[in-house]
JSON list of C-alpha atoms in Angstrom, two decimals:
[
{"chain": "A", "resi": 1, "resn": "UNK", "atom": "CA", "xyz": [-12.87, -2.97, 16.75]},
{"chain": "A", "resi": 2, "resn": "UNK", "atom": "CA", "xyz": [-14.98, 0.12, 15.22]},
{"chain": "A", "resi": 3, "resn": "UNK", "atom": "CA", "xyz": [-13.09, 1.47, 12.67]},
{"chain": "A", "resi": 4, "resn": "UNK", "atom": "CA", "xyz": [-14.58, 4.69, 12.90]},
{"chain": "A", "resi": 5, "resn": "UNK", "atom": "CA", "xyz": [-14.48, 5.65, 16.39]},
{"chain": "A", "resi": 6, "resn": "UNK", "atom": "CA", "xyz": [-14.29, 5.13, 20.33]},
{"chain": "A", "resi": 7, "resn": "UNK", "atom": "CA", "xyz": [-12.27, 5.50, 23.22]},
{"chain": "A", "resi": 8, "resn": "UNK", "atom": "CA", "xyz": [-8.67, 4.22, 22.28]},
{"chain": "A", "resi": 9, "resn": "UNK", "atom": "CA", "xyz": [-5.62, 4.61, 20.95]},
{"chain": "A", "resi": 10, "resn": "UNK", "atom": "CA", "xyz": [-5.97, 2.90, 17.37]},
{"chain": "A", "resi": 11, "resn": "UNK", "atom": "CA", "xyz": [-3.33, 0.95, 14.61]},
{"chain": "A", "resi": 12, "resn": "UNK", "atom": "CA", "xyz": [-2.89, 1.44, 10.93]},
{"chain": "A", "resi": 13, "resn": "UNK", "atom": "CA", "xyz": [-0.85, -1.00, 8.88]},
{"chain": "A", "resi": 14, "resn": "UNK", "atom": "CA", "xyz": [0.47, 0.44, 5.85]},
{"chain": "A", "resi": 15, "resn": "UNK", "atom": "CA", "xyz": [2.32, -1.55, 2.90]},
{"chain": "A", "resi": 16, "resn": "UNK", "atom": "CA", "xyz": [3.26, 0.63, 0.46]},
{"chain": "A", "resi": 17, "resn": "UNK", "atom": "CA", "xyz": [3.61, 4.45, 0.24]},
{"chain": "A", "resi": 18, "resn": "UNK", "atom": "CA", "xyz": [1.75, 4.54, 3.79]},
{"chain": "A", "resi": 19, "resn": "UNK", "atom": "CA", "xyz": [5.32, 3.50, 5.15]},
{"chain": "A", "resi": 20, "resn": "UNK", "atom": "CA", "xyz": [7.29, 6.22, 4.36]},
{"chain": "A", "resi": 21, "resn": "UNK", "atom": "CA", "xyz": [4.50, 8.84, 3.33]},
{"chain": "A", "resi": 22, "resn": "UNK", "atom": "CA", "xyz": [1.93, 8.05, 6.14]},
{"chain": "A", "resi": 23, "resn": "UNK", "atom": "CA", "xyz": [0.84, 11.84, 6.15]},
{"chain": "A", "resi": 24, "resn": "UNK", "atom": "CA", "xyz": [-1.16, 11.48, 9.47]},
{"chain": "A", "resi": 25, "resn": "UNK", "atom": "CA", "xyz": [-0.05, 12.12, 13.14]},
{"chain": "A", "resi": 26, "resn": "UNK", "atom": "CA", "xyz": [0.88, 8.92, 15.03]},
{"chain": "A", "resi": 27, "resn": "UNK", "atom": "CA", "xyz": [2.49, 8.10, 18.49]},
{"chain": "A", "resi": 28, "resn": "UNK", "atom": "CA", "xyz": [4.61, 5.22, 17.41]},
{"chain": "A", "resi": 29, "resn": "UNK", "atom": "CA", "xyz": [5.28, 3.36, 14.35]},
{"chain": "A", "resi": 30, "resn": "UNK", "atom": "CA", "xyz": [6.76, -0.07, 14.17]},
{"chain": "A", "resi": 31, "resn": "UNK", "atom": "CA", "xyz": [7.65, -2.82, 12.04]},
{"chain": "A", "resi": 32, "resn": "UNK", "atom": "CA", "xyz": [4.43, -5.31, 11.77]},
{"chain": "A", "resi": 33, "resn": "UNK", "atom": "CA", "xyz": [3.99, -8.49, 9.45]},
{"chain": "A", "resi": 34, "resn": "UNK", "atom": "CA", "xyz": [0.01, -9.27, 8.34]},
{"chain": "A", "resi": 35, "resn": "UNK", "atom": "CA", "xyz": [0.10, -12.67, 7.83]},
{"chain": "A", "resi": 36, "resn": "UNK", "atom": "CA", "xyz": [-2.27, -14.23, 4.74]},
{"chain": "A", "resi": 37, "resn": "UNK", "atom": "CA", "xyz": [-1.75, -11.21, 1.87]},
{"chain": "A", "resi": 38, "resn": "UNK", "atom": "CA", "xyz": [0.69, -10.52, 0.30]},
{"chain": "A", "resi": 39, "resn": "UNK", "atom": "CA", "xyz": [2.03, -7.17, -1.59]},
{"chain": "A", "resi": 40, "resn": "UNK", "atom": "CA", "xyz": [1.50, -7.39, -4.71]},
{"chain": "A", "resi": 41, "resn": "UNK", "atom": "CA", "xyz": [0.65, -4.66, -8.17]},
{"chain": "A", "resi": 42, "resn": "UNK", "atom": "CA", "xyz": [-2.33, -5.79, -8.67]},
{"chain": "A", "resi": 43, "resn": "UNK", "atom": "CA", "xyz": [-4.65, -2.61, -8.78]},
{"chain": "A", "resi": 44, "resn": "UNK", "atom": "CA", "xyz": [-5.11, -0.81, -12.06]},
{"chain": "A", "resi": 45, "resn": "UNK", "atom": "CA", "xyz": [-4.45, 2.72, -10.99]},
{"chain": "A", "resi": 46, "resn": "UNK", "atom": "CA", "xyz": [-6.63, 5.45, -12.77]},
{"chain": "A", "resi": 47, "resn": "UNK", "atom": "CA", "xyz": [-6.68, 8.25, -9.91]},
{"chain": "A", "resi": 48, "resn": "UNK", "atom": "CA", "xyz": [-2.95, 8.57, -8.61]},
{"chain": "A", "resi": 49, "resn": "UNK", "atom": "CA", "xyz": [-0.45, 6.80, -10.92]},
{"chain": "A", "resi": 50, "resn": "UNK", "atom": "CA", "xyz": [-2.37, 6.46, -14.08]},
{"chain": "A", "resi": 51, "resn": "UNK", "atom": "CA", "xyz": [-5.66, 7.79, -15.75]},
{"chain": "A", "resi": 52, "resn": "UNK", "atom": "CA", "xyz": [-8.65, 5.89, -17.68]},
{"chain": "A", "resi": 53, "resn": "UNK", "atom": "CA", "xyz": [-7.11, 6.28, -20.82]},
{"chain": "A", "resi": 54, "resn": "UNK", "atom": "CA", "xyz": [-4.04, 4.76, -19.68]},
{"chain": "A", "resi": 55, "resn": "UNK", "atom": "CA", "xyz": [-4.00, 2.86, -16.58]},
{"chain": "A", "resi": 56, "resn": "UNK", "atom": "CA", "xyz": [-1.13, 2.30, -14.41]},
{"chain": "A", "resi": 57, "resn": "UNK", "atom": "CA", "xyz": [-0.78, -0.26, -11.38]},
{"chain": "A", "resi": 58, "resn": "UNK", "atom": "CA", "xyz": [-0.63, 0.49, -7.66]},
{"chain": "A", "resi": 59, "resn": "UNK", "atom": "CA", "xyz": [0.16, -1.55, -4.61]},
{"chain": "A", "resi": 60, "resn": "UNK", "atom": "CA", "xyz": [-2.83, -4.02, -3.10]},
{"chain": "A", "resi": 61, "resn": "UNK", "atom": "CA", "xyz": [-3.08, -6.54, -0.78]},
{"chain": "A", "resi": 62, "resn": "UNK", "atom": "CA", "xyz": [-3.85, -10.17, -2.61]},
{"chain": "A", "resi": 63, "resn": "UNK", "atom": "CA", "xyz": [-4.83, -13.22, -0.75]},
{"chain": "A", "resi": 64, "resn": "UNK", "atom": "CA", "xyz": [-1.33, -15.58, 0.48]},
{"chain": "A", "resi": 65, "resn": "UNK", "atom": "CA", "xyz": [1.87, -15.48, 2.14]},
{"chain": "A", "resi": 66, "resn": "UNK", "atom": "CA", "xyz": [2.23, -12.61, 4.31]},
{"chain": "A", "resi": 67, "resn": "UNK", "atom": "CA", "xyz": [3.90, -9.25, 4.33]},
{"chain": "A", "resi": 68, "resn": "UNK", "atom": "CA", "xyz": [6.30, -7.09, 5.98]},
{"chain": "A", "resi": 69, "resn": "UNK", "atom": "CA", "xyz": [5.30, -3.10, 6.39]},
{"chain": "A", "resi": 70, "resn": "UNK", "atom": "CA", "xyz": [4.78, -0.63, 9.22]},
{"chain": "A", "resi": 71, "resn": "UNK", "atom": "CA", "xyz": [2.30, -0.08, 11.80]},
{"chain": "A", "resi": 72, "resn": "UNK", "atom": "CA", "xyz": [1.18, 3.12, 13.42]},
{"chain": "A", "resi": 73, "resn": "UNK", "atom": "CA", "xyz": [-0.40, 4.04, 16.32]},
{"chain": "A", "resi": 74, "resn": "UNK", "atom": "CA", "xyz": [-2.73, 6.69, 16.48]},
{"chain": "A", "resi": 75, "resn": "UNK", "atom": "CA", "xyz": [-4.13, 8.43, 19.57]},
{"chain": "A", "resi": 76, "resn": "UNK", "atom": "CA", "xyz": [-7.60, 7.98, 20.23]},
{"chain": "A", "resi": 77, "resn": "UNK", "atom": "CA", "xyz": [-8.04, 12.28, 20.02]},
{"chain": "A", "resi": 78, "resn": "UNK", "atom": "CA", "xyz": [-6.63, 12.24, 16.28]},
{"chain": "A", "resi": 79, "resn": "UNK", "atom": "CA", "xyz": [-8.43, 9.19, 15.19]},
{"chain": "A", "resi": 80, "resn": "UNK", "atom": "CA", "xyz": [-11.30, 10.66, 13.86]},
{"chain": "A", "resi": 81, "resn": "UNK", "atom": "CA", "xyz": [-9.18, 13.20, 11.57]},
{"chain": "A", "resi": 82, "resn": "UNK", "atom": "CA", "xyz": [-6.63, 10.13, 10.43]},
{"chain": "A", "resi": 83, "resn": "UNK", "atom": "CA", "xyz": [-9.72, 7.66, 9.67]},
{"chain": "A", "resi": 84, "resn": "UNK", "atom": "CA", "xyz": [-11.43, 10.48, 7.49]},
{"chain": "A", "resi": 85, "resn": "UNK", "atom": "CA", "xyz": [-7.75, 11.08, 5.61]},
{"chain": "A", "resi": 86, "resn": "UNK", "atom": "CA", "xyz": [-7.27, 7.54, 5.17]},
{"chain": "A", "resi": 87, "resn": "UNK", "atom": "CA", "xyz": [-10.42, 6.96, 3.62]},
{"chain": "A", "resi": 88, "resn": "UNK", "atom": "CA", "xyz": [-9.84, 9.92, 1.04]},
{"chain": "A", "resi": 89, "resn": "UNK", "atom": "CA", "xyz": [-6.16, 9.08, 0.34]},
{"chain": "A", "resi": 90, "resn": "UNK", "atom": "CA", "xyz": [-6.43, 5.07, -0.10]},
{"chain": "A", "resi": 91, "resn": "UNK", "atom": "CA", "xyz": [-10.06, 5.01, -1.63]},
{"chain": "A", "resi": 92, "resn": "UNK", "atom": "CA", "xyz": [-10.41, 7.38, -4.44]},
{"chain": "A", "resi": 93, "resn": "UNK", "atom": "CA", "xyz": [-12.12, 5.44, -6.69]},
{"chain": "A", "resi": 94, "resn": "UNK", "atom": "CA", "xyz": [-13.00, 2.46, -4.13]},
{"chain": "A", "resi": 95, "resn": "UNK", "atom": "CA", "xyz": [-10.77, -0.20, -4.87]},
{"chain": "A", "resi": 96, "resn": "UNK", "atom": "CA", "xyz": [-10.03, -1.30, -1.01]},
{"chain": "A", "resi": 97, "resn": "UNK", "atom": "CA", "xyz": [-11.95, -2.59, 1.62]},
{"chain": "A", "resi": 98, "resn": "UNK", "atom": "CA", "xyz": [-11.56, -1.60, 5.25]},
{"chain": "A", "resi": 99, "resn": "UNK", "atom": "CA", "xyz": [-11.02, -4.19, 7.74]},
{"chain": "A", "resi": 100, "resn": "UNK", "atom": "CA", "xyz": [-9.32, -5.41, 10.76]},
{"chain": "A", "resi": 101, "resn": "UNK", "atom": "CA", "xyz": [-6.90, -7.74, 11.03]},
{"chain": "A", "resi": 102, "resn": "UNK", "atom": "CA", "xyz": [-4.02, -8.45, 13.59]},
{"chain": "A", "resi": 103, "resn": "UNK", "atom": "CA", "xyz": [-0.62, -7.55, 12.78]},
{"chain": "A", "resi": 104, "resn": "UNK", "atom": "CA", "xyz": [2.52, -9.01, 14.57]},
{"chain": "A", "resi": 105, "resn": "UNK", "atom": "CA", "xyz": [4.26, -6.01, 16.08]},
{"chain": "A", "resi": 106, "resn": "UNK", "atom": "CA", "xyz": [8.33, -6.19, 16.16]},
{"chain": "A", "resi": 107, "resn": "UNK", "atom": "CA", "xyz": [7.97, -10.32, 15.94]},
{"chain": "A", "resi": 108, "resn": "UNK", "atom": "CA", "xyz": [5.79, -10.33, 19.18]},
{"chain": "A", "resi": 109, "resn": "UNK", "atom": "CA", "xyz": [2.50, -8.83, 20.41]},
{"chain": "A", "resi": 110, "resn": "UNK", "atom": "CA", "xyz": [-0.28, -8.47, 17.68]},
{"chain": "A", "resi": 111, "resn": "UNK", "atom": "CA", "xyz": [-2.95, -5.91, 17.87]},
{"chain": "A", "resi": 112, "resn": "UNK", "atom": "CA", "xyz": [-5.65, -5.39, 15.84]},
{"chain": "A", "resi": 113, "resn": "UNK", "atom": "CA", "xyz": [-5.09, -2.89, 12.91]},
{"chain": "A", "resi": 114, "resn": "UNK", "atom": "CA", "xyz": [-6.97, -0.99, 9.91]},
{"chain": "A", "resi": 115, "resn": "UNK", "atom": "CA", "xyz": [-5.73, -2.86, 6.56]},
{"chain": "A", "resi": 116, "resn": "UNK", "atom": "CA", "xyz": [-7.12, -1.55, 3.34]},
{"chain": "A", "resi": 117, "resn": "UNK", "atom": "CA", "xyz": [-7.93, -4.91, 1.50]},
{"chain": "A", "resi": 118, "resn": "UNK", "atom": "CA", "xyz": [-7.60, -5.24, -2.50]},
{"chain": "A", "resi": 119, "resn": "UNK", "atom": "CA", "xyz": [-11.41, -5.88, -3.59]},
{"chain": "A", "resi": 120, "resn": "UNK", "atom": "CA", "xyz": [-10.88, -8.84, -6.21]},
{"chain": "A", "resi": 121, "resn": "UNK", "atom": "CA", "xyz": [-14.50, -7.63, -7.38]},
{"chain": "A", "resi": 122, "resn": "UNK", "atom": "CA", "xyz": [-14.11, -3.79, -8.41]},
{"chain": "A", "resi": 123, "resn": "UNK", "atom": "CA", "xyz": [-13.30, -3.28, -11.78]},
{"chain": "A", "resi": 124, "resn": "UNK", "atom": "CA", "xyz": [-9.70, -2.14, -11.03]},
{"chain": "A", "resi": 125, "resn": "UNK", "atom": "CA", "xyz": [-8.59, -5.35, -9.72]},
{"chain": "A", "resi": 126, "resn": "UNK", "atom": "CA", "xyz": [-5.61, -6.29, -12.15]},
{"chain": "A", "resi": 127, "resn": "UNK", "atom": "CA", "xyz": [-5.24, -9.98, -10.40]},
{"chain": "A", "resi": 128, "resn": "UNK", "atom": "CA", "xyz": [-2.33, -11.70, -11.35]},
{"chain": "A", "resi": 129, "resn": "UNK", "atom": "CA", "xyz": [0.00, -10.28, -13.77]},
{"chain": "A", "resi": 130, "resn": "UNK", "atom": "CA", "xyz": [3.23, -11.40, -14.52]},
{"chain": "A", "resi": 131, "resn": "UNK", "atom": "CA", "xyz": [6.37, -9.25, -13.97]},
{"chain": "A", "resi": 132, "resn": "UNK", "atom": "CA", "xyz": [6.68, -8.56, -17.82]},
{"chain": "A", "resi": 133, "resn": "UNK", "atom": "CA", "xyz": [3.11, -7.25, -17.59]},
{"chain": "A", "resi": 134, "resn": "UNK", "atom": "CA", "xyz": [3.51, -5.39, -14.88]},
{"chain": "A", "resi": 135, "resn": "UNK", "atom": "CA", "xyz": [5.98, -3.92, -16.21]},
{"chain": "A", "resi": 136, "resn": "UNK", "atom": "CA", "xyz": [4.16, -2.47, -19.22]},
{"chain": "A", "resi": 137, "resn": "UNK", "atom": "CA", "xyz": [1.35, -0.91, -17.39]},
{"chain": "A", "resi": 138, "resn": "UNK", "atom": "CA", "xyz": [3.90, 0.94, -15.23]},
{"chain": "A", "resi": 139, "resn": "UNK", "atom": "CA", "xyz": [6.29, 1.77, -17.63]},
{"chain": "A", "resi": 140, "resn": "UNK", "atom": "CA", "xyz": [5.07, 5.76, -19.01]},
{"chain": "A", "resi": 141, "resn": "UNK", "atom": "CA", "xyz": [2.17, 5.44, -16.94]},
{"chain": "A", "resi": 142, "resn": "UNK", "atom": "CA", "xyz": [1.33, 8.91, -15.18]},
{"chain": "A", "resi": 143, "resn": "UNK", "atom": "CA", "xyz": [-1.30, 10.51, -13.10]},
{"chain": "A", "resi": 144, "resn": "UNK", "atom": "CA", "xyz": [-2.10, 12.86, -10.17]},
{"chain": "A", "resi": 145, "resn": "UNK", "atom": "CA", "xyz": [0.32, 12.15, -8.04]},
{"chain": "A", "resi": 146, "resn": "UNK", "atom": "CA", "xyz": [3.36, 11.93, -10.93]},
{"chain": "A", "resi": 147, "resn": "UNK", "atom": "CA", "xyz": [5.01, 8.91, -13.11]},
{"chain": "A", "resi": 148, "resn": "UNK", "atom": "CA", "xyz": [3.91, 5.83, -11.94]},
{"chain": "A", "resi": 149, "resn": "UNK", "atom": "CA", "xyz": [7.76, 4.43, -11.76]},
{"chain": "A", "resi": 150, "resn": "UNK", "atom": "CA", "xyz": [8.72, 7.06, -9.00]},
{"chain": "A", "resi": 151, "resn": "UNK", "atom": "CA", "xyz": [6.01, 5.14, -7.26]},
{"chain": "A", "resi": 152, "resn": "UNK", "atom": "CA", "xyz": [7.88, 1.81, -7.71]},
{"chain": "A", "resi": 153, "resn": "UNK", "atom": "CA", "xyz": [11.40, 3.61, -7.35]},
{"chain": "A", "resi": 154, "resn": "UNK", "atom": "CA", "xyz": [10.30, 4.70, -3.72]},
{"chain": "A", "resi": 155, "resn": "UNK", "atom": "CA", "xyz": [8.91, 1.27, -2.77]},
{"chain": "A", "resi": 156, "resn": "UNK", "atom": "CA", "xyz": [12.36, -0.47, -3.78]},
{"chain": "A", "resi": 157, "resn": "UNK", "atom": "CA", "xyz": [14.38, 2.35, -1.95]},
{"chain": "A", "resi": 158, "resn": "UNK", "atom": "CA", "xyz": [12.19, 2.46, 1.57]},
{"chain": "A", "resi": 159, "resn": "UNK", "atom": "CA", "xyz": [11.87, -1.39, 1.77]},
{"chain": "A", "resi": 160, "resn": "UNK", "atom": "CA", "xyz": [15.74, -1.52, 1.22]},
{"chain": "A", "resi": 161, "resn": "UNK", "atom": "CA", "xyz": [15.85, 1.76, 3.83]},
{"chain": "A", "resi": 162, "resn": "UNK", "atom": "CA", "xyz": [13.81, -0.39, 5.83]},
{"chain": "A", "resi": 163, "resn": "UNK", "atom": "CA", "xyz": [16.11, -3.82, 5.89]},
{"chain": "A", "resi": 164, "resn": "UNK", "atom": "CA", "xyz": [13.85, -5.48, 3.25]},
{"chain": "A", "resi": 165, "resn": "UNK", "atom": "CA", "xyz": [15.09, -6.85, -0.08]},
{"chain": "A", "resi": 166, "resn": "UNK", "atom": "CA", "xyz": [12.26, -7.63, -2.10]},
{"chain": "A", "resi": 167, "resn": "UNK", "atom": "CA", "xyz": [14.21, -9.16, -5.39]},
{"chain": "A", "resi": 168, "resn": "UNK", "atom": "CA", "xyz": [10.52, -9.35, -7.62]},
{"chain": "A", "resi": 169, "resn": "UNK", "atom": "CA", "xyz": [10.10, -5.41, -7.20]},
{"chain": "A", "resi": 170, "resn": "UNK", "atom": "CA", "xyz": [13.64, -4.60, -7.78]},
{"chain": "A", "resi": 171, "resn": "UNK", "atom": "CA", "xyz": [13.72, -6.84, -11.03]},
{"chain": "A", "resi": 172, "resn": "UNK", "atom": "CA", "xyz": [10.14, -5.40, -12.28]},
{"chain": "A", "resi": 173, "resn": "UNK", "atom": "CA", "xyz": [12.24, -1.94, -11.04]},
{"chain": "A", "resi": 174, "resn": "UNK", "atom": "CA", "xyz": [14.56, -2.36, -13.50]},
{"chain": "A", "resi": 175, "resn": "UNK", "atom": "CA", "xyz": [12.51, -3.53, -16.53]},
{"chain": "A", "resi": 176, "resn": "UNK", "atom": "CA", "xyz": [10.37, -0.68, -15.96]},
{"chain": "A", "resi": 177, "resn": "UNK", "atom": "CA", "xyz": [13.66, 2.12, -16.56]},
{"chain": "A", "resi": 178, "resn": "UNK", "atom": "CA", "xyz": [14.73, -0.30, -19.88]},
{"chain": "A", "resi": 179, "resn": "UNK", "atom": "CA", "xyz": [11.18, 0.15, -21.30]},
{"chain": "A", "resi": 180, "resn": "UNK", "atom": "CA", "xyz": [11.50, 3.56, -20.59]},
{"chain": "A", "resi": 181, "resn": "UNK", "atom": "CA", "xyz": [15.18, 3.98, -21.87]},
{"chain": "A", "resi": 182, "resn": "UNK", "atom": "CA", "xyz": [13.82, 1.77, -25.14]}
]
């Protein structure tokens, strides 16, 4: 699949603030599963949730187990438009790579889907951080696009919106508002 154009309706698979902020017109939007990453804070965020100074963390995609987000369907006629606003939404600074990879749509059916990949080789790759350090680097963290906790506060309450309980994020949740009460 080109991810820049052609002749068909097209997928996005979002895993994070793309699935309740997707800010692009779609014809249907369903639960998928990507099988092989995993969500996971693991990009230092210097753009939108932090600054250089003092970095915060944003949702990536690191390699293992699988994940549970949403999948959109755009028209062929509005592809163009969404690809160009994807690419200057998720890569500010370059931290993704575009692929595509199938997604299992509503536990049947895959179809083949634009994923924004964490690059374990740009500088902004956090890798593997425990919860406590996670914590930290989100905890007064703020950039363009506000405190980096309302960022992790809206991933807790849409994934819970959305039928998923995802106990690590709701734990790191609520270190996060003690270091910030402390």
């Amino acid at each position: 699949m080109s991810l820049e154009g052609g002749g068909e309706d097209r997928w996005v698979f979002g895993y994070g603030s793309l699935m309740w902020r997707p800010g692009f017109p779609f014809i249907d939007r369903r639960t998928a599963v990507l099988h092989g990453r995993r969500r996971a804070f693991c990009i230092y965020s210097v753009h939108h949730r932090g600054t250089y100074e003092r970095p915060g963390l944003v949702l990536g995609l690191a390699p293992g187990g699988s994940v549970r987000g949403m999948a959109y369907r755009v028209a062929a006629s509005e592809w163009k438009g969404v690809y160009a606003y994807l690419r200057e939404r998720e890569q500010p600074t370059e931290t993704y790579f575009e692929t595509s990879r199938d997604v299992k749509i509503d536990g049947n059916g895959k179809v083949p889907a634009l994923v924004f990949l964490s690059d374990m080789k740009h500088s902004q790759w956090a890798g593997a951080l425990t919860l406590e350090q996670q914590a930290e680097l989100i905890a007064g963290a703020t950039g363009l696009s506000g405190p980096n906790i309302d960022y992790l506060r809206d991933l807790v309450s849409h994934l819970r919106e959305d039928g998923v309980r995802d106990h690590a994020m709701e734990k790191m949740l609520k270190m996060v508002e003690g270091i910030e009460k402390a």
